[in-house]
Amino acid sequence: MSEKKNSLPKAAFFWSGGKDSAYCLQKVLQEKKYEVVYLITTLSLQYKRITMHGVKEELLEKQAEKIGIPLLKFFLSEGTNNEYEEKMNEVLNQLKKEGIETVVFGDIFLEDLREYRQNQLKETGIKAVFPLWKMDTTFLVNDFINQGFESVTCCVSDAFLDESFVGEKINTAFLQKLPKQVDACGENGEFHSFCTSAPYFSEKIEIKVGEKLYKPLSIKTNSNCDLPSENQVKGFWFAELELV
């Protein structure tokens, strides 16, 4: 068993902590084309939270513990594209030195984001892989639910959703409430989530949903969340998730 695992090409997985990442990782683990040696996550240096999602670092660490794959974290202090690209290049160079030539992303259909990632990796010779690319998002999220994954919305954009959608479990009832213009997976940045249970977690992460906070939109460009320009985003609702 160990010999087979070690013979696989090594890959790092770009982990957001949300449902698409969790679903994508299972696909990679099941297909057994790569040995995933790192989960890479971007966090805010000031707040020690996952960028865009607003989830505390300790919850991210709990996910990695339940999955059994080491975290490779990089922190942003300014949150600009330039800083992101600089830090990301440092991580990619580290991966290259360790013989890792593949990075896996859970993106589904944002062409500009895919091209952005590919161009950035091209400089280091590392290959970008997108296992969920062009999957039907309605099928994906329903399969996510049917397979026993569990996830809670941690952030929603007020261009699409109101406060009532944040801190909610992603289940059939949640999907039925989504406005028609909202993608079933929130792929346009409508909502982000935190996965609490997956078939490959050693056990479920028990959390409670605390205060709901509203944050006005910052004027900093963030490559992790591309929203259509016609949507007037004023800010985001965040749910404070806590370990029980």
mmCIF file of N, CA, C and O in Angstrom, residues 3-80:
data_model
loop_
_atom_site.group_PDB
_atom_site.id
_atom_site.type_symbol
_atom_site.label_atom_id
_atom_site.label_comp_id
_atom_site.label_asym_id
_atom_site.label_seq_id
_atom_site.Cartn_x
_atom_site.Cartn_y
_atom_site.Cartn_z
ATOM 1 N N GLU A 3 3.997 1.587 -0.833
ATOM 2 C CA GLU A 3 4.828 1.695 -2.025
ATOM 3 C C GLU A 3 4.050 2.308 -3.168
ATOM 4 O O GLU A 3 4.545 3.136 -3.919
ATOM 5 N N LYS A 4 2.778 1.900 -3.302
ATOM 6 C CA LYS A 4 1.940 2.432 -4.362
ATOM 7 C C LYS A 4 1.717 3.930 -4.173
ATOM 8 O O LYS A 4 1.776 4.705 -5.102
ATOM 9 N N LYS A 5 1.454 4.328 -2.933
ATOM 10 C CA LYS A 5 1.232 5.739 -2.631
ATOM 11 C C LYS A 5 2.473 6.564 -2.952
ATOM 12 O O LYS A 5 2.401 7.609 -3.568
ATOM 13 N N ASN A 6 3.624 6.071 -2.556
ATOM 14 C CA ASN A 6 4.859 6.817 -2.751
ATOM 15 C C ASN A 6 5.283 6.893 -4.213
ATOM 16 O O ASN A 6 6.090 7.734 -4.592
ATOM 17 N N SER A 7 4.748 5.997 -5.052
ATOM 18 C CA SER A 7 5.104 6.012 -6.468
ATOM 19 C C SER A 7 4.317 7.060 -7.248
ATOM 20 O O SER A 7 4.632 7.342 -8.398
ATOM 21 N N LEU A 8 3.290 7.601 -6.641
ATOM 22 C CA LEU A 8 2.462 8.594 -7.319
ATOM 23 C C LEU A 8 3.173 9.943 -7.372
ATOM 24 O O LEU A 8 3.918 10.305 -6.450
ATOM 25 N N PRO A 9 2.928 10.742 -8.426
ATOM 26 C CA PRO A 9 3.477 12.098 -8.476
ATOM 27 C C PRO A 9 2.927 12.925 -7.314
ATOM 28 O O PRO A 9 1.735 12.819 -6.978
ATOM 29 N N LYS A 10 3.771 13.730 -6.716
ATOM 30 C CA LYS A 10 3.331 14.565 -5.588
ATOM 31 C C LYS A 10 2.591 15.804 -6.087
ATOM 32 O O LYS A 10 2.972 16.397 -7.092
ATOM 33 N N ALA A 11 1.551 16.196 -5.346
ATOM 34 C CA ALA A 11 0.784 17.385 -5.692
ATOM 35 C C ALA A 11 0.437 18.156 -4.431
ATOM 36 O O ALA A 11 0.348 17.590 -3.338
ATOM 37 N N ALA A 12 0.263 19.452 -4.592
ATOM 38 C CA ALA A 12 -0.253 20.308 -3.521
ATOM 39 C C ALA A 12 -1.667 20.717 -3.910
ATOM 40 O O ALA A 12 -1.971 20.892 -5.093
ATOM 41 N N PHE A 13 -2.519 20.863 -2.921
ATOM 42 C CA PHE A 13 -3.935 21.132 -3.165
ATOM 43 C C PHE A 13 -4.288 22.509 -2.632
ATOM 44 O O PHE A 13 -4.050 22.813 -1.465
ATOM 45 N N PHE A 14 -4.849 23.355 -3.479
ATOM 46 C CA PHE A 14 -5.229 24.710 -3.073
ATOM 47 C C PHE A 14 -6.547 24.633 -2.311
ATOM 48 O O PHE A 14 -7.617 24.528 -2.902
ATOM 49 N N TRP A 15 -6.468 24.702 -0.984
ATOM 50 C CA TRP A 15 -7.586 24.406 -0.081
ATOM 51 C C TRP A 15 -8.194 25.687 0.492
ATOM 52 O O TRP A 15 -7.513 26.450 1.181
ATOM 53 N N SER A 16 -9.480 25.910 0.244
ATOM 54 C CA SER A 16 -10.171 27.091 0.778
ATOM 55 C C SER A 16 -10.918 26.783 2.062
ATOM 56 O O SER A 16 -11.320 27.688 2.787
ATOM 57 N N GLY A 17 -11.129 25.496 2.324
ATOM 58 C CA GLY A 17 -11.907 25.092 3.493
ATOM 59 C C GLY A 17 -13.373 24.903 3.199
ATOM 60 O O GLY A 17 -14.135 24.445 4.057
ATOM 61 N N GLY A 18 -13.803 25.271 1.985
ATOM 62 C CA GLY A 18 -15.212 25.214 1.627
ATOM 63 C C GLY A 18 -15.621 23.919 0.940
ATOM 64 O O GLY A 18 -14.807 23.015 0.726
ATOM 65 N N LYS A 19 -16.889 23.867 0.561
ATOM 66 C CA LYS A 19 -17.466 22.641 0.012
ATOM 67 C C LYS A 19 -16.836 22.213 -1.308
ATOM 68 O O LYS A 19 -16.629 21.013 -1.523
ATOM 69 N N ASP A 20 -16.531 23.164 -2.205
ATOM 70 C CA ASP A 20 -15.955 22.770 -3.494
ATOM 71 C C ASP A 20 -14.564 22.166 -3.313
ATOM 72 O O ASP A 20 -14.217 21.185 -3.967
ATOM 73 N N SER A 21 -13.780 22.766 -2.424
ATOM 74 C CA SER A 21 -12.464 22.202 -2.111
ATOM 75 C C SER A 21 -12.604 20.797 -1.553
ATOM 76 O O SER A 21 -11.876 19.877 -1.937
ATOM 77 N N ALA A 22 -13.551 20.633 -0.632
ATOM 78 C CA ALA A 22 -13.741 19.329 0.012
ATOM 79 C C ALA A 22 -14.172 18.272 -0.997
ATOM 80 O O ALA A 22 -13.680 17.138 -0.981
ATOM 81 N N TYR A 23 -15.079 18.636 -1.877
ATOM 82 C CA TYR A 23 -15.556 17.707 -2.907
ATOM 83 C C TYR A 23 -14.434 17.377 -3.891
ATOM 84 O O TYR A 23 -14.246 16.229 -4.279
ATOM 85 N N CYS A 24 -13.681 18.402 -4.273
ATOM 86 C CA CYS A 24 -12.582 18.228 -5.219
ATOM 87 C C CYS A 24 -11.494 17.328 -4.641
ATOM 88 O O CYS A 24 -10.966 16.447 -5.331
ATOM 89 N N LEU A 25 -11.174 17.526 -3.368
ATOM 90 C CA LEU A 25 -10.141 16.703 -2.740
ATOM 91 C C LEU A 25 -10.550 15.233 -2.731
ATOM 92 O O LEU A 25 -9.718 14.353 -2.987
ATOM 93 N N GLN A 26 -11.809 14.959 -2.458
ATOM 94 C CA GLN A 26 -12.251 13.561 -2.486
ATOM 95 C C GLN A 26 -12.048 12.965 -3.875
ATOM 96 O O GLN A 26 -11.602 11.823 -4.013
ATOM 97 N N LYS A 27 -12.367 13.731 -4.906
ATOM 98 C CA LYS A 27 -12.200 13.259 -6.284
ATOM 99 C C LYS A 27 -10.728 12.908 -6.548
ATOM 100 O O LYS A 27 -10.412 11.877 -7.146
ATOM 101 N N VAL A 28 -9.835 13.771 -6.093
ATOM 102 C CA VAL A 28 -8.401 13.537 -6.282
ATOM 103 C C VAL A 28 -7.948 12.294 -5.515
ATOM 104 O O VAL A 28 -7.190 11.464 -6.040
ATOM 105 N N LEU A 29 -8.415 12.158 -4.291
ATOM 106 C CA LEU A 29 -8.032 11.001 -3.473
ATOM 107 C C LEU A 29 -8.559 9.702 -4.077
ATOM 108 O O LEU A 29 -7.881 8.675 -4.063
ATOM 109 N N GLN A 30 -9.769 9.752 -4.614
ATOM 110 C CA GLN A 30 -10.365 8.548 -5.194
ATOM 111 C C GLN A 30 -9.691 8.148 -6.504
ATOM 112 O O GLN A 30 -9.516 6.963 -6.777
ATOM 113 N N GLU A 31 -9.314 9.135 -7.309
ATOM 114 C CA GLU A 31 -8.717 8.839 -8.618
ATOM 115 C C GLU A 31 -7.280 8.319 -8.498
ATOM 116 O O GLU A 31 -6.777 7.653 -9.402
ATOM 117 N N LYS A 32 -6.619 8.656 -7.405
ATOM 118 C CA LYS A 32 -5.277 8.145 -7.097
ATOM 119 C C LYS A 32 -4.248 8.419 -8.209
ATOM 120 O O LYS A 32 -3.385 7.586 -8.486
ATOM 121 N N LYS A 33 -4.355 9.608 -8.793
ATOM 122 C CA LYS A 33 -3.358 10.010 -9.790
ATOM 123 C C LYS A 33 -2.200 10.745 -9.136
ATOM 124 O O LYS A 33 -1.111 10.844 -9.703
ATOM 125 N N TYR A 34 -2.465 11.311 -7.935
ATOM 126 C CA TYR A 34 -1.458 12.102 -7.234
ATOM 127 C C TYR A 34 -1.449 11.748 -5.753
ATOM 128 O O TYR A 34 -2.459 11.322 -5.190
ATOM 129 N N GLU A 35 -0.303 11.971 -5.141
ATOM 130 C CA GLU A 35 -0.199 11.937 -3.685
ATOM 131 C C GLU A 35 -0.255 13.388 -3.204
ATOM 132 O O GLU A 35 0.651 14.174 -3.482
ATOM 133 N N VAL A 36 -1.331 13.751 -2.522
ATOM 134 C CA VAL A 36 -1.490 15.128 -2.037
ATOM 135 C C VAL A 36 -0.667 15.293 -0.762
ATOM 136 O O VAL A 36 -0.961 14.680 0.268
ATOM 137 N N VAL A 37 0.371 16.115 -0.845
ATOM 138 C CA VAL A 37 1.305 16.246 0.280
ATOM 139 C C VAL A 37 1.097 17.539 1.076
ATOM 140 O O VAL A 37 1.601 17.654 2.194
ATOM 141 N N TYR A 38 0.377 18.504 0.501
ATOM 142 C CA TYR A 38 0.089 19.760 1.198
ATOM 143 C C TYR A 38 -1.305 20.255 0.854
ATOM 144 O O TYR A 38 -1.777 20.085 -0.277
ATOM 145 N N LEU A 39 -1.929 20.896 1.833
ATOM 146 C CA LEU A 39 -3.098 21.734 1.588
ATOM 147 C C LEU A 39 -2.610 23.176 1.694
ATOM 148 O O LEU A 39 -2.077 23.584 2.736
ATOM 149 N N ILE A 40 -2.752 23.950 0.623
ATOM 150 C CA ILE A 40 -2.280 25.342 0.618
ATOM 151 C C ILE A 40 -3.451 26.280 0.862
ATOM 152 O O ILE A 40 -4.483 26.194 0.179
ATOM 153 N N THR A 41 -3.303 27.175 1.827
ATOM 154 C CA THR A 41 -4.373 28.128 2.140
ATOM 155 C C THR A 41 -3.801 29.520 2.370
ATOM 156 O O THR A 41 -2.746 29.678 2.981
ATOM 157 N N THR A 42 -4.527 30.511 1.875
ATOM 158 C CA THR A 42 -4.154 31.914 2.054
ATOM 159 C C THR A 42 -4.925 32.509 3.223
ATOM 160 O O THR A 42 -6.153 32.362 3.289
ATOM 161 N N LEU A 43 -4.209 33.177 4.134
ATOM 162 C CA LEU A 43 -4.854 33.780 5.302
ATOM 163 C C LEU A 43 -4.439 35.242 5.456
ATOM 164 O O LEU A 43 -3.401 35.672 4.948
ATOM 165 N N SER A 44 -5.261 35.967 6.179
ATOM 166 C CA SER A 44 -4.940 37.339 6.537
ATOM 167 C C SER A 44 -3.967 37.330 7.713
ATOM 168 O O SER A 44 -4.217 36.674 8.730
ATOM 169 N N LEU A 45 -2.867 38.048 7.572
ATOM 170 C CA LEU A 45 -1.882 38.118 8.647
ATOM 171 C C LEU A 45 -2.449 38.835 9.865
ATOM 172 O O LEU A 45 -2.226 38.434 11.002
ATOM 173 N N GLN A 46 -3.210 39.887 9.624
ATOM 174 C CA GLN A 46 -3.758 40.694 10.725
ATOM 175 C C GLN A 46 -4.827 39.944 11.519
ATOM 176 O O GLN A 46 -4.851 39.972 12.744
ATOM 177 N N TYR A 47 -5.722 39.254 10.796
ATOM 178 C CA TYR A 47 -6.877 38.640 11.452
ATOM 179 C C TYR A 47 -6.735 37.132 11.677
ATOM 180 O O TYR A 47 -7.553 36.535 12.362
ATOM 181 N N LYS A 48 -5.696 36.516 11.059
ATOM 182 C CA LYS A 48 -5.503 35.072 11.178
ATOM 183 C C LYS A 48 -6.775 34.322 10.750
ATOM 184 O O LYS A 48 -7.249 33.410 11.430
ATOM 185 N N ARG A 49 -7.284 34.727 9.593
ATOM 186 C CA ARG A 49 -8.486 34.112 9.029
ATOM 187 C C ARG A 49 -8.272 33.824 7.549
ATOM 188 O O ARG A 49 -7.480 34.503 6.892
ATOM 189 N N ILE A 50 -8.997 32.837 7.028
ATOM 190 C CA ILE A 50 -8.922 32.519 5.612
ATOM 191 C C ILE A 50 -9.419 33.712 4.807
ATOM 192 O O ILE A 50 -10.488 34.256 5.093
ATOM 193 N N THR A 51 -8.641 34.144 3.816
ATOM 194 C CA THR A 51 -9.026 35.315 3.033
ATOM 195 C C THR A 51 -10.353 35.063 2.335
ATOM 196 O O THR A 51 -10.636 33.966 1.876
ATOM 197 N N MET A 52 -11.155 36.101 2.249
ATOM 198 C CA MET A 52 -12.507 36.096 1.688
ATOM 199 C C MET A 52 -13.500 35.328 2.557
ATOM 200 O O MET A 52 -14.595 35.805 2.804
ATOM 201 N N HIS A 53 -13.149 34.174 3.063
ATOM 202 C CA HIS A 53 -14.093 33.370 3.823
ATOM 203 C C HIS A 53 -14.278 33.872 5.254
ATOM 204 O O HIS A 53 -15.336 33.691 5.842
ATOM 205 N N GLY A 54 -13.228 34.463 5.819
ATOM 206 C CA GLY A 54 -13.320 34.987 7.181
ATOM 207 C C GLY A 54 -13.309 33.914 8.262
ATOM 208 O O GLY A 54 -13.640 34.189 9.417
ATOM 209 N N VAL A 55 -12.914 32.704 7.918
ATOM 210 C CA VAL A 55 -12.903 31.596 8.882
ATOM 211 C C VAL A 55 -11.597 31.602 9.673
ATOM 212 O O VAL A 55 -10.520 31.771 9.113
ATOM 213 N N LYS A 56 -11.712 31.400 10.984
ATOM 214 C CA LYS A 56 -10.542 31.432 11.860
ATOM 215 C C LYS A 56 -9.531 30.343 11.514
ATOM 216 O O LYS A 56 -9.884 29.246 11.107
ATOM 217 N N GLU A 57 -8.255 30.679 11.744
ATOM 218 C CA GLU A 57 -7.162 29.760 11.460
ATOM 219 C C GLU A 57 -7.312 28.447 12.218
ATOM 220 O O GLU A 57 -6.999 27.374 11.691
ATOM 221 N N GLU A 58 -7.824 28.501 13.431
ATOM 222 C CA GLU A 58 -7.932 27.279 14.231
ATOM 223 C C GLU A 58 -8.936 26.287 13.621
ATOM 224 O O GLU A 58 -8.772 25.065 13.747
ATOM 225 N N LEU A 59 -9.954 26.803 12.930
ATOM 226 C CA LEU A 59 -10.904 25.911 12.262
ATOM 227 C C LEU A 59 -10.261 25.259 11.039
ATOM 228 O O LEU A 59 -10.490 24.084 10.751
ATOM 229 N N LEU A 60 -9.459 26.037 10.323
ATOM 230 C CA LEU A 60 -8.709 25.499 9.191
ATOM 231 C C LEU A 60 -7.776 24.392 9.659
ATOM 232 O O LEU A 60 -7.691 23.324 9.036
ATOM 233 N N GLU A 61 -7.073 24.633 10.752
ATOM 234 C CA GLU A 61 -6.154 23.634 11.285
ATOM 235 C C GLU A 61 -6.889 22.369 11.716
ATOM 236 O O GLU A 61 -6.366 21.250 11.579
ATOM 237 N N LYS A 62 -8.097 22.536 12.211
ATOM 238 C CA LYS A 62 -8.897 21.377 12.615
ATOM 239 C C LYS A 62 -9.260 20.538 11.389
ATOM 240 O O LYS A 62 -9.238 19.301 11.447
ATOM 241 N N GLN A 63 -9.566 21.201 10.269
ATOM 242 C CA GLN A 63 -9.844 20.457 9.037
ATOM 243 C C GLN A 63 -8.631 19.628 8.617
ATOM 244 O O GLN A 63 -8.761 18.441 8.310
ATOM 245 N N ALA A 64 -7.468 20.265 8.599
ATOM 246 C CA ALA A 64 -6.251 19.554 8.194
ATOM 247 C C ALA A 64 -5.984 18.360 9.110
ATOM 248 O O ALA A 64 -5.552 17.291 8.652
ATOM 249 N N GLU A 65 -6.258 18.534 10.388
ATOM 250 C CA GLU A 65 -6.077 17.447 11.359
ATOM 251 C C GLU A 65 -6.999 16.282 11.031
ATOM 252 O O GLU A 65 -6.577 15.115 11.052
ATOM 253 N N LYS A 66 -8.258 16.568 10.708
ATOM 254 C CA LYS A 66 -9.226 15.510 10.407
ATOM 255 C C LYS A 66 -8.939 14.855 9.064
ATOM 256 O O LYS A 66 -9.266 13.685 8.843
ATOM 257 N N ILE A 67 -8.330 15.600 8.138
ATOM 258 C CA ILE A 67 -7.989 15.052 6.823
ATOM 259 C C ILE A 67 -6.697 14.253 6.884
ATOM 260 O O ILE A 67 -6.544 13.225 6.225
ATOM 261 N N GLY A 68 -5.735 14.751 7.670
ATOM 262 C CA GLY A 68 -4.453 14.066 7.797
ATOM 263 C C GLY A 68 -3.434 14.472 6.747
ATOM 264 O O GLY A 68 -2.511 13.727 6.447
ATOM 265 N N ILE A 69 -3.599 15.682 6.194
ATOM 266 C CA ILE A 69 -2.639 16.226 5.231
ATOM 267 C C ILE A 69 -2.100 17.543 5.785
ATOM 268 O O ILE A 69 -2.883 18.385 6.233
ATOM 269 N N PRO A 70 -0.774 17.760 5.770
ATOM 270 C CA PRO A 70 -0.200 18.983 6.334
ATOM 271 C C PRO A 70 -0.668 20.249 5.621
ATOM 272 O O PRO A 70 -0.884 20.249 4.402
ATOM 273 N N LEU A 71 -0.805 21.316 6.395
ATOM 274 C CA LEU A 71 -1.150 22.623 5.858
ATOM 275 C C LEU A 71 0.102 23.392 5.465
ATOM 276 O O LEU A 71 1.109 23.357 6.169
ATOM 277 N N LEU A 72 0.020 24.105 4.348
ATOM 278 C CA LEU A 72 1.061 25.048 3.959
ATOM 279 C C LEU A 72 0.356 26.393 3.835
ATOM 280 O O LEU A 72 -0.374 26.642 2.871
ATOM 281 N N LYS A 73 0.533 27.239 4.854
ATOM 282 C CA LYS A 73 -0.199 28.503 4.909
ATOM 283 C C LYS A 73 0.683 29.661 4.455
ATOM 284 O O LYS A 73 1.874 29.676 4.756
ATOM 285 N N PHE A 74 0.079 30.612 3.717
ATOM 286 C CA PHE A 74 0.807 31.866 3.504
ATOM 287 C C PHE A 74 -0.112 33.033 3.820
ATOM 288 O O PHE A 74 -1.306 32.993 3.566
ATOM 289 N N PHE A 75 0.497 34.053 4.449
ATOM 290 C CA PHE A 75 -0.270 35.149 5.031
ATOM 291 C C PHE A 75 -0.105 36.439 4.232
ATOM 292 O O PHE A 75 0.992 36.776 3.783
ATOM 293 N N LEU A 76 -1.215 37.152 4.077
ATOM 294 C CA LEU A 76 -1.222 38.437 3.382
ATOM 295 C C LEU A 76 -1.486 39.555 4.381
ATOM 296 O O LEU A 76 -2.402 39.469 5.194
ATOM 297 N N SER A 77 -0.662 40.605 4.329
ATOM 298 C CA SER A 77 -0.866 41.746 5.226
ATOM 299 C C SER A 77 -1.633 42.874 4.539
ATOM 300 O O SER A 77 -2.408 43.586 5.163
ATOM 301 N N GLU A 78 -1.426 43.032 3.233
ATOM 302 C CA GLU A 78 -2.074 44.113 2.499
ATOM 303 C C GLU A 78 -3.301 43.647 1.722
ATOM 304 O O GLU A 78 -4.258 44.393 1.551
ATOM 305 N N GLY A 79 -3.263 42.436 1.238
ATOM 306 C CA GLY A 79 -4.401 41.906 0.502
ATOM 307 C C GLY A 79 -4.477 42.351 -0.949
ATOM 308 O O GLY A 79 -5.509 42.210 -1.596
ATOM 309 N N THR A 80 -3.378 42.886 -1.496
ATOM 310 C CA THR A 80 -3.370 43.329 -2.882
ATOM 311 C C THR A 80 -2.954 42.184 -3.801
ATOM 312 O O THR A 80 -2.369 41.197 -3.356
#
